[in-house]
Amino acid sequence: MEIKTVGILGTTGVVGGAALQTILASTGHRLLLGGRNPGKLREQLAGSEGRGDWLQVDVFDAAQLADFCSRCDIVINCAGPAKQVMDKVAVACLEKGVPYVDVSGDEHLYRLLLKRKAEIEAKGLTFIISAGVYPGLSEVFPAYIAEKELDRIEQLELFFAGQGGFSLNAAYDIVCSIEEDTGWGMSYCKEGAVQKIDGPFHRSYTLPQPAGKRDTYPVITEEFCQMAKQHSIPVAYFYNSYQHSGILNQFVMIKALQQYKTEEQKRLSAEMLLKQFETKQPGVEDFTMFHLNATGLRAGASVRLSSTLLYRGDWNRLSGMIAAKVAHLLTEGHGSKPGCHFVAEGVSATALIEALREQTMELTQEVSEQKGGGGL
């Protein structure tokens, strides 16, 4: 295997730290860490000095960013807030001819990068965004089922549940997404298009442990719809769930009172969200779960499939692991054609899920034959 230099920006956070540890543990690549605090960067390489180096860099300083990217064979961006960083790192990578993986990103970053699609493709580069948990794994998991388990999916529903915390930067990004009205609430994906749910949308559902009974709410993102269209899934639902009702109430209040008009309001709203996520279910360790139900065809038979993907840890660490695994797959030539892609189309979903299962992620599955058809 050719040794590459993997650059990671934002390694002093939980997400970036997990990306660093994943690259160290599962590859032989060298590392270049980038951040504003030399002391912390030096600490993170303690005991692994032979595997890499660090460089002081502020992602808002174009010259420093260009210098950092020029030293790398691929860059993983974990720096935040993502809504402030936007395409700054991606543009530096493009100018230096370096492949790019962003643990964050959404439809807004995607559209920015599509404006430079021709240049990205002409340089033979692969840019992958939304390489985290949600969005990210929320699309990769159903894509994996479509690739590996069912010949055709007729209807699919996916539930997300977890327990963990957020950094202030991540909470800030959530507030910005509320302001931008990212995604479509109370909707599902039908034939590749967003459709409003006709009738009651709130749903109480009992998920496998450790999630248990949860209040779930349908919400669709552009990434999820694109995945459903790519795999010809005619009907697809995604349900988010929360640790307790206070979190949803906080989201509703931020939206209703428009508590995002100024930078000060965004920061205060982010701090309020952090307090809500600090309240955790007693006796339950942090976890990240996707539970999927699907009906479709398998070897000519009509079947119902239920599958659960469980990581027994914080979703922030899992996001870093995902981004690192995506970067590793790209260095091994397992990416899709050059261009800008959401993660579910940028790398093989099967290869990524199998790589994550090597990182203590649990996958369980049950398939039963359906007689007389029927829905979920």
Coordinates of N, CA, C and O in Angstrom, one line a residue, residues 80-224:
G80 N -14.9 23.5 12.8 CA -16.2 24.2 12.8 C -16.1 25.6 13.4 O -15.0 26.0 13.8
P81 N -17.3 26.3 13.5 CA -18.6 25.8 13.0 C -18.6 25.6 11.5 O -18.1 26.5 10.8
A82 N -19.3 24.6 11.1 CA -19.3 24.3 9.6 C -20.0 25.4 8.9 O -19.7 25.7 7.7
K83 N -21.0 26.0 9.5 CA -21.8 27.1 8.8 C -20.9 28.4 8.6 O -21.3 29.2 7.8
Q84 N -19.8 28.5 9.4 CA -18.9 29.6 9.1 C -17.7 29.2 8.2 O -17.3 30.0 7.4
V85 N -17.3 28.0 8.4 CA -16.2 27.5 7.5 C -16.7 27.3 6.1 O -16.0 27.7 5.1
M86 N -17.9 26.8 5.9 CA -18.5 26.6 4.6 C -17.5 25.9 3.6 O -17.0 24.9 3.9
D87 N -17.2 26.6 2.5 CA -16.4 25.9 1.5 C -14.9 26.3 1.5 O -14.2 26.1 0.5
K88 N -14.5 27.0 2.6 CA -13.1 27.6 2.6 C -12.1 26.5 2.5 O -11.1 26.6 1.7
V89 N -12.2 25.4 3.2 CA -11.3 24.3 3.1 C -11.4 23.6 1.8 O -10.4 23.2 1.1
A90 N -12.6 23.4 1.3 CA -12.8 22.7 0.0 C -12.2 23.5 -1.1 O -11.5 22.9 -2.0
V91 N -12.3 24.8 -1.1 CA -11.7 25.6 -2.2 C -10.2 25.5 -2.1 O -9.5 25.4 -3.2
A92 N -9.6 25.5 -0.9 CA -8.2 25.4 -0.8 C -7.7 24.1 -1.4 O -6.7 24.0 -2.1
C93 N -8.5 23.0 -1.1 CA -8.1 21.7 -1.6 C -8.2 21.7 -3.1 O -7.4 21.1 -3.8
L94 N -9.2 22.3 -3.7 CA -9.4 22.3 -5.1 C -8.3 23.1 -5.8 O -7.7 22.6 -6.8
E95 N -7.9 24.2 -5.2 CA -6.8 25.0 -5.8 C -5.4 24.2 -5.8 O -4.6 24.4 -6.6
K96 N -5.3 23.3 -4.7 CA -4.0 22.6 -4.6 C -4.1 21.2 -5.2 O -3.2 20.4 -5.2
G97 N -5.3 20.8 -5.7 CA -5.5 19.5 -6.4 C -5.5 18.3 -5.4 O -4.9 17.3 -5.7
V98 N -6.2 18.5 -4.3 CA -6.2 17.5 -3.2 C -7.6 17.0 -3.0 O -8.5 17.8 -2.8
P99 N -7.9 15.7 -2.9 CA -9.2 15.2 -2.6 C -9.6 15.6 -1.2 O -8.8 15.9 -0.3
Y100 N -11.0 15.7 -1.0 CA -11.5 16.3 0.2 C -12.6 15.5 0.8 O -13.5 15.0 0.1
V101 N -12.6 15.4 2.1 CA -13.7 14.7 2.9 C -14.2 15.7 4.0 O -13.3 16.1 4.8
D102 N -15.5 16.0 4.0 CA -16.0 16.9 5.1 C -17.0 16.1 5.9 O -17.9 15.5 5.5
V103 N -16.7 16.1 7.2 CA -17.6 15.4 8.2 C -18.9 16.0 8.2 O -19.9 15.4 8.6
S104 N -19.0 17.3 7.9 CA -20.2 18.1 7.9 C -20.7 18.3 6.5 O -20.4 17.6 5.6
G105 N -21.4 19.4 6.3 CA -21.8 19.8 4.9 C -23.3 19.4 4.8 O -23.7 18.4 5.4
D106 N -24.0 20.1 4.0 CA -25.4 19.8 3.7 C -25.7 20.3 2.3 O -24.8 20.6 1.5
E107 N -27.0 20.5 2.0 CA -27.4 20.9 0.7 C -26.8 22.3 0.3 O -26.5 22.5 -0.9
H108 N -26.6 23.1 1.3 CA -26.0 24.5 1.0 C -24.6 24.4 0.6 O -24.2 25.0 -0.4
L109 N -23.7 23.6 1.3 CA -22.4 23.4 0.8 C -22.3 22.7 -0.5 O -21.5 23.0 -1.4
Y110 N -23.2 21.7 -0.7 CA -23.3 20.9 -1.9 C -23.5 21.8 -3.1 O -22.8 21.7 -4.1
R111 N -24.4 22.7 -3.0 CA -24.7 23.7 -4.1 C -23.6 24.6 -4.4 O -23.3 24.9 -5.5
L112 N -22.9 25.0 -3.3 CA -21.7 25.9 -3.5 C -20.7 25.1 -4.3 O -20.1 25.7 -5.3
L113 N -20.4 23.9 -4.0 CA -19.4 23.1 -4.6 C -19.8 22.7 -6.1 O -18.9 22.6 -6.9
L114 N -21.1 22.5 -6.3 CA -21.5 22.2 -7.6 C -21.3 23.3 -8.6 O -21.1 23.0 -9.8
K115 N -21.1 24.5 -8.1 CA -20.8 25.6 -9.0 C -19.4 25.4 -9.6 O -19.0 26.0 -10.6
R116 N -18.5 24.6 -8.9 CA -17.2 24.4 -9.4 C -17.0 22.9 -9.8 O -15.9 22.4 -9.8
K117 N -18.1 22.3 -10.1 CA -18.2 20.9 -10.5 C -17.2 20.6 -11.7 O -16.4 19.6 -11.6
A118 N -17.2 21.4 -12.7 CA -16.4 21.2 -13.9 C -14.9 21.2 -13.5 O -14.1 20.4 -14.0
E119 N -14.5 22.2 -12.7 CA -13.1 22.3 -12.3 C -12.7 21.1 -11.4 O -11.6 20.5 -11.6
I120 N -13.6 20.6 -10.5 CA -13.3 19.5 -9.7 C -13.1 18.2 -10.5 O -12.1 17.5 -10.4
E121 N -14.0 18.0 -11.5 CA -13.9 16.9 -12.4 C -12.7 16.9 -13.3 O -12.0 15.9 -13.5
A122 N -12.4 18.1 -13.8 CA -11.2 18.3 -14.7 C -9.9 17.9 -14.0 O -9.0 17.4 -14.7
K123 N -9.9 18.2 -12.7 CA -8.6 17.8 -12.0 C -8.7 16.4 -11.4 O -7.7 16.0 -10.8
G124 N -9.7 15.7 -11.8 CA -9.8 14.3 -11.3 C -10.0 14.1 -9.9 O -9.5 13.1 -9.3
L125 N -10.6 15.1 -9.2 CA -10.7 15.0 -7.7 C -12.1 14.5 -7.3 O -13.1 14.7 -8.0
T126 N -12.1 13.9 -6.1 CA -13.3 13.4 -5.5 C -13.5 14.2 -4.2 O -12.6 14.2 -3.3
F127 N -14.6 14.9 -4.1 CA -15.0 15.7 -2.9 C -16.2 15.0 -2.3 O -17.2 14.8 -3.0
I128 N -16.1 14.7 -1.0 CA -17.2 14.0 -0.4 C -17.6 14.8 0.9 O -16.8 15.1 1.7
I129 N -18.9 15.1 0.9 CA -19.4 15.9 2.1 C -20.5 15.1 2.8 O -20.9 14.0 2.3
S130 N -20.9 15.6 4.0 CA -21.9 14.8 4.8 C -21.4 13.5 5.2 O -22.1 12.5 5.3
A131 N -20.1 13.4 5.5 CA -19.4 12.1 5.9 C -19.4 11.9 7.4 O -18.4 11.7 8.0
G132 N -20.6 12.1 8.0 CA -20.8 11.9 9.4 C -21.9 10.9 9.7 O -22.2 10.0 9.0
V133 N -22.6 11.2 10.8 CA -23.7 10.3 11.3 C -25.0 10.7 10.6 O -25.6 9.9 9.9
Y134 N -25.4 11.9 10.8 CA -26.7 12.4 10.3 C -26.6 13.8 9.9 O -26.5 14.7 10.8
P135 N -26.5 14.2 8.6 CA -26.6 13.2 7.4 C -25.2 12.5 7.3 O -24.2 12.9 7.7
G136 N -25.3 11.4 6.6 CA -24.2 10.6 6.3 C -24.5 9.1 6.4 O -25.0 8.5 5.5
L137 N -24.3 8.6 7.6 CA -24.7 7.2 7.9 C -26.2 6.9 7.7 O -26.6 5.9 7.4
S138 N -27.0 8.0 7.9 CA -28.4 7.9 7.7 C -28.8 7.6 6.3 O -29.9 7.1 6.0
E139 N -27.9 7.9 5.3 CA -28.1 7.5 3.9 C -27.3 6.2 3.6 O -27.7 5.4 2.7
V140 N -26.1 6.1 4.2 CA -25.3 4.9 3.8 C -25.9 3.6 4.2 O -25.9 2.6 3.5
F141 N -26.6 3.6 5.4 CA -27.2 2.3 5.9 C -28.3 1.8 5.0 O -28.2 0.7 4.5
P142 N -29.3 2.7 4.6 CA -30.3 2.1 3.7 C -29.7 1.8 2.3 O -30.1 0.9 1.6
A143 N -28.6 2.6 1.9 CA -28.0 2.2 0.6 C -27.3 0.9 0.7 O -27.3 0.1 -0.3
Y144 N -26.7 0.6 1.8 CA -26.1 -0.8 2.0 C -27.2 -1.9 1.9 O -26.9 -2.9 1.3
I145 N -28.4 -1.7 2.5 CA -29.4 -2.7 2.4 C -29.8 -2.8 1.0 O -30.1 -4.0 0.5
A146 N -29.9 -1.7 0.2 CA -30.3 -1.8 -1.2 C -29.2 -2.5 -2.0 O -29.5 -3.2 -3.0
E147 N -28.0 -2.3 -1.7 CA -26.8 -2.9 -2.4 C -26.7 -4.4 -2.1 O -26.4 -5.2 -3.0
K148 N -26.8 -4.7 -0.9 CA -26.4 -6.1 -0.4 C -27.5 -7.0 0.0 O -27.4 -8.2 -0.2
E149 N -28.6 -6.5 0.5 CA -29.6 -7.4 1.1 C -30.9 -7.7 0.3 O -31.4 -8.7 0.4
L150 N -31.3 -6.7 -0.4 CA -32.6 -6.8 -1.2 C -32.4 -6.5 -2.6 O -31.6 -5.6 -3.0
D151 N -33.0 -7.3 -3.5 CA -32.9 -7.1 -4.9 C -33.7 -5.8 -5.3 O -33.4 -5.2 -6.3
R152 N -34.8 -5.6 -4.6 CA -35.6 -4.4 -4.8 C -36.3 -4.0 -3.5 O -36.8 -4.9 -2.8
I153 N -36.2 -2.7 -3.2 CA -36.9 -2.2 -2.0 C -38.2 -1.5 -2.5 O -38.2 -0.6 -3.4
E154 N -39.3 -1.9 -1.9 CA -40.6 -1.3 -2.3 C -41.0 -0.2 -1.3 O -41.6 0.8 -1.7
Q155 N -40.7 -0.4 -0.1 CA -40.9 0.7 0.9 C -39.9 0.5 2.1 O -39.5 -0.6 2.4
L156 N -39.5 1.7 2.6 CA -38.5 1.7 3.6 C -38.8 2.8 4.7 O -39.3 3.9 4.3
E157 N -38.5 2.5 5.9 CA -38.5 3.5 7.0 C -37.3 3.3 7.8 O -36.9 2.2 8.1
L158 N -36.7 4.4 8.2 CA -35.5 4.4 8.9 C -35.7 5.3 10.2 O -36.1 6.4 10.1
F159 N -35.3 4.8 11.3 CA -35.4 5.5 12.6 C -34.0 5.8 13.1 O -33.1 5.0 13.1
F160 N -33.8 7.1 13.6 CA -32.5 7.4 14.2 C -32.8 7.7 15.7 O -33.7 8.4 16.1
A161 N -31.9 7.1 16.6 CA -32.0 7.3 18.0 C -30.6 7.3 18.5 O -29.7 6.7 18.0
G162 N -30.4 8.1 19.6 CA -29.1 8.1 20.2 C -29.1 8.9 21.5 O -30.1 9.6 21.9
Q163 N -28.0 8.8 22.2 CA -27.7 9.6 23.4 C -26.3 10.1 23.4 O -25.4 9.3 23.2
G164 N -26.1 11.3 23.5 CA -24.8 11.9 23.4 C -24.9 13.4 23.6 O -26.0 14.0 23.8
G165 N -23.8 14.1 23.4 CA -23.8 15.5 23.6 C -23.3 16.2 22.3 O -23.1 15.5 21.3
F166 N -23.2 17.5 22.4 CA -22.7 18.3 21.2 C -21.7 19.3 21.7 O -21.7 19.7 22.9
S167 N -20.8 19.6 20.8 CA -19.9 20.8 21.1 C -20.7 22.0 20.8 O -21.8 22.0 20.2
L168 N -20.2 23.2 21.3 CA -20.9 24.4 21.0 C -20.9 24.7 19.5 O -21.9 25.2 19.0
N169 N -19.9 24.4 18.8 CA -19.8 24.6 17.4 C -20.9 23.8 16.7 O -21.6 24.3 15.8
A170 N -21.1 22.5 17.1 CA -22.1 21.6 16.5 C -23.5 22.2 16.8 O -24.4 22.2 15.9
A171 N -23.8 22.6 18.0 CA -25.1 23.2 18.4 C -25.3 24.5 17.6 O -26.4 24.8 17.1
Y172 N -24.3 25.3 17.4 CA -24.4 26.5 16.5 C -24.8 26.1 15.1 O -25.7 26.8 14.5
D173 N -24.2 25.1 14.6 CA -24.6 24.6 13.2 C -26.1 24.2 13.2 O -26.7 24.4 12.2
I174 N -26.5 23.5 14.2 CA -27.9 23.1 14.3 C -28.9 24.4 14.2 O -29.9 24.4 13.5
V175 N -28.5 25.4 15.0 CA -29.3 26.6 15.0 C -29.3 27.3 13.6 O -30.4 27.7 13.2
C176 N -28.2 27.3 13.0 CA -28.1 27.8 11.6 C -29.0 27.0 10.6 O -29.6 27.6 9.8
S177 N -29.0 25.7 10.8 CA -29.9 24.9 10.0 C -31.4 25.2 10.2 O -32.2 25.1 9.3
I178 N -31.7 25.5 11.5 CA -33.1 25.9 11.8 C -33.4 27.2 11.1 O -34.5 27.3 10.5
E179 N -32.5 28.1 11.1 CA -32.7 29.4 10.4 C -32.8 29.2 8.9 O -33.7 29.8 8.3
E180 N -32.0 28.3 8.3 CA -32.0 28.1 6.9 C -33.2 27.2 6.5 O -33.4 27.0 5.3
D181 N -33.9 26.6 7.5 CA -35.0 25.7 7.2 C -34.5 24.5 6.3 O -35.1 24.1 5.4
T182 N -33.3 24.0 6.7 CA -32.8 22.8 6.0 C -33.7 21.6 6.2 O -34.1 21.3 7.3
G183 N -33.9 20.9 5.1 CA -34.7 19.7 5.1 C -36.2 20.0 5.1 O -36.6 21.2 5.0
W184 N -37.0 19.0 5.1 CA -38.5 19.1 5.1 C -39.1 18.3 6.2 O -39.0 17.1 6.2
G185 N -39.8 19.0 7.1 CA -40.4 18.3 8.2 C -41.8 17.7 7.8 O -42.4 18.2 6.8
M186 N -42.3 16.8 8.5 CA -43.6 16.1 8.3 C -43.7 15.7 6.9 O -44.8 15.8 6.3
S187 N -42.6 15.1 6.3 CA -42.6 14.7 4.9 C -42.0 13.4 4.7 O -41.3 12.9 5.6
Y188 N -42.1 12.8 3.5 CA -41.4 11.6 3.2 C -41.0 11.7 1.7 O -41.4 12.7 1.0
C189 N -40.3 10.7 1.2 CA -39.8 10.7 -0.1 C -40.6 9.7 -1.0 O -40.7 8.5 -0.6
K190 N -41.2 10.2 -2.0 CA -42.0 9.3 -2.9 C -41.6 9.6 -4.4 O -41.6 10.7 -4.9
E191 N -41.1 8.5 -5.0 CA -40.6 8.5 -6.3 C -39.6 9.6 -6.5 O -39.5 10.3 -7.5
G192 N -38.7 9.8 -5.5 CA -37.6 10.7 -5.6 C -38.0 12.2 -5.3 O -37.1 13.0 -5.4
A193 N -39.2 12.4 -4.9 CA -39.7 13.8 -4.6 C -40.2 13.9 -3.2 O -40.7 12.9 -2.6
V194 N -40.2 15.0 -2.6 CA -40.7 15.3 -1.3 C -42.2 15.4 -1.3 O -42.7 16.1 -2.1
Q195 N -42.8 14.6 -0.4 CA -44.3 14.7 -0.3 C -44.7 14.9 1.2 O -44.1 14.3 2.1
K196 N -45.6 15.8 1.4 CA -46.1 16.0 2.8 C -46.9 14.8 3.2 O -47.6 14.2 2.4
I197 N -46.8 14.5 4.5 CA -47.6 13.4 5.1 C -49.0 13.8 5.3 O -49.3 14.8 5.9
D198 N -49.9 13.0 4.7 CA -51.3 13.3 4.8 C -51.9 12.6 6.0 O -52.1 11.4 6.0
G199 N -52.1 13.4 7.1 CA -52.7 12.8 8.3 C -51.7 12.9 9.5 O -50.7 13.7 9.4
P200 N -51.9 12.2 10.6 CA -51.0 12.3 11.7 C -49.6 12.0 11.4 O -49.3 11.0 10.7
F201 N -48.6 12.8 11.9 CA -47.2 12.5 11.5 C -46.5 12.0 12.7 O -45.5 11.3 12.6
H202 N -46.9 12.4 13.9 CA -46.2 12.0 15.1 C -46.4 10.5 15.3 O -47.5 10.0 15.1
R203 N -45.4 9.8 15.8 CA -45.5 8.4 15.9 C -44.7 7.9 17.1 O -43.5 8.3 17.3
S204 N -45.3 7.1 18.0 CA -44.6 6.5 19.1 C -44.2 5.1 18.6 O -45.0 4.3 18.1
Y205 N -42.9 4.8 18.8 CA -42.4 3.6 18.3 C -41.4 3.0 19.3 O -40.5 3.7 19.8
T206 N -41.5 1.6 19.4 CA -40.5 1.0 20.3 C -39.4 0.4 19.5 O -39.5 -0.5 18.7
L207 N -38.2 1.0 19.7 CA -37.0 0.6 19.1 C -36.3 -0.5 19.9 O -36.5 -0.6 21.1
P208 N -35.3 -1.2 19.3 CA -34.5 -2.1 20.1 C -33.8 -1.4 21.2 O -33.5 -0.2 21.1
Q209 N -33.4 -2.1 22.2 CA -32.6 -1.5 23.3 C -31.2 -1.2 22.8 O -30.7 -1.8 21.9
P210 N -30.6 -0.1 23.3 CA -31.0 0.6 24.5 C -31.9 1.8 24.2 O -32.2 2.6 25.1
A211 N -32.4 2.0 23.0 CA -33.3 3.1 22.7 C -34.6 3.0 23.4 O -35.1 3.9 24.0
G212 N -35.3 1.8 23.2 CA -36.6 1.6 23.8 C -37.7 2.5 23.1 O -37.6 2.9 22.0
K213 N -38.7 2.8 23.9 CA -39.9 3.5 23.3 C -39.5 5.0 23.1 O -39.0 5.6 24.0
R214 N -39.8 5.5 21.9 CA -39.4 6.8 21.6 C -40.5 7.5 20.8 O -41.3 6.9 20.1
D215 N -40.6 8.9 21.0 CA -41.5 9.7 20.1 C -40.6 10.0 18.9 O -39.5 10.5 19.0
T216 N -41.2 9.7 17.7 CA -40.5 9.9 16.5 C -41.2 10.9 15.6 O -42.4 11.0 15.6
Y217 N -40.4 11.6 14.8 CA -40.9 12.7 13.9 C -40.3 12.6 12.5 O -39.1 12.5 12.4
P218 N -41.1 12.6 11.5 CA -40.6 12.5 10.1 C -39.9 13.7 9.7 O -40.4 14.8 9.8
V219 N -38.8 13.6 9.0 CA -38.1 14.7 8.4 C -37.2 14.2 7.3 O -36.6 13.1 7.4
I220 N -37.2 14.9 6.2 CA -36.5 14.4 5.0 C -35.4 15.5 4.6 O -35.7 16.7 4.6
T221 N -34.2 15.0 4.3 CA -33.2 15.9 3.8 C -32.9 15.6 2.3 O -33.4 14.6 1.7
E222 N -32.2 16.5 1.7 CA -31.9 16.3 0.3 C -31.0 15.1 0.1 O -31.2 14.3 -0.9
E223 N -30.1 14.8 1.0 CA -29.2 13.6 0.9 C -30.1 12.3 0.9 O -29.8 11.4 0.2
F224 N -31.1 12.3 1.8 CA -31.9 11.1 1.9 C -32.7 10.9 0.7 O -32.8 9.7 0.2

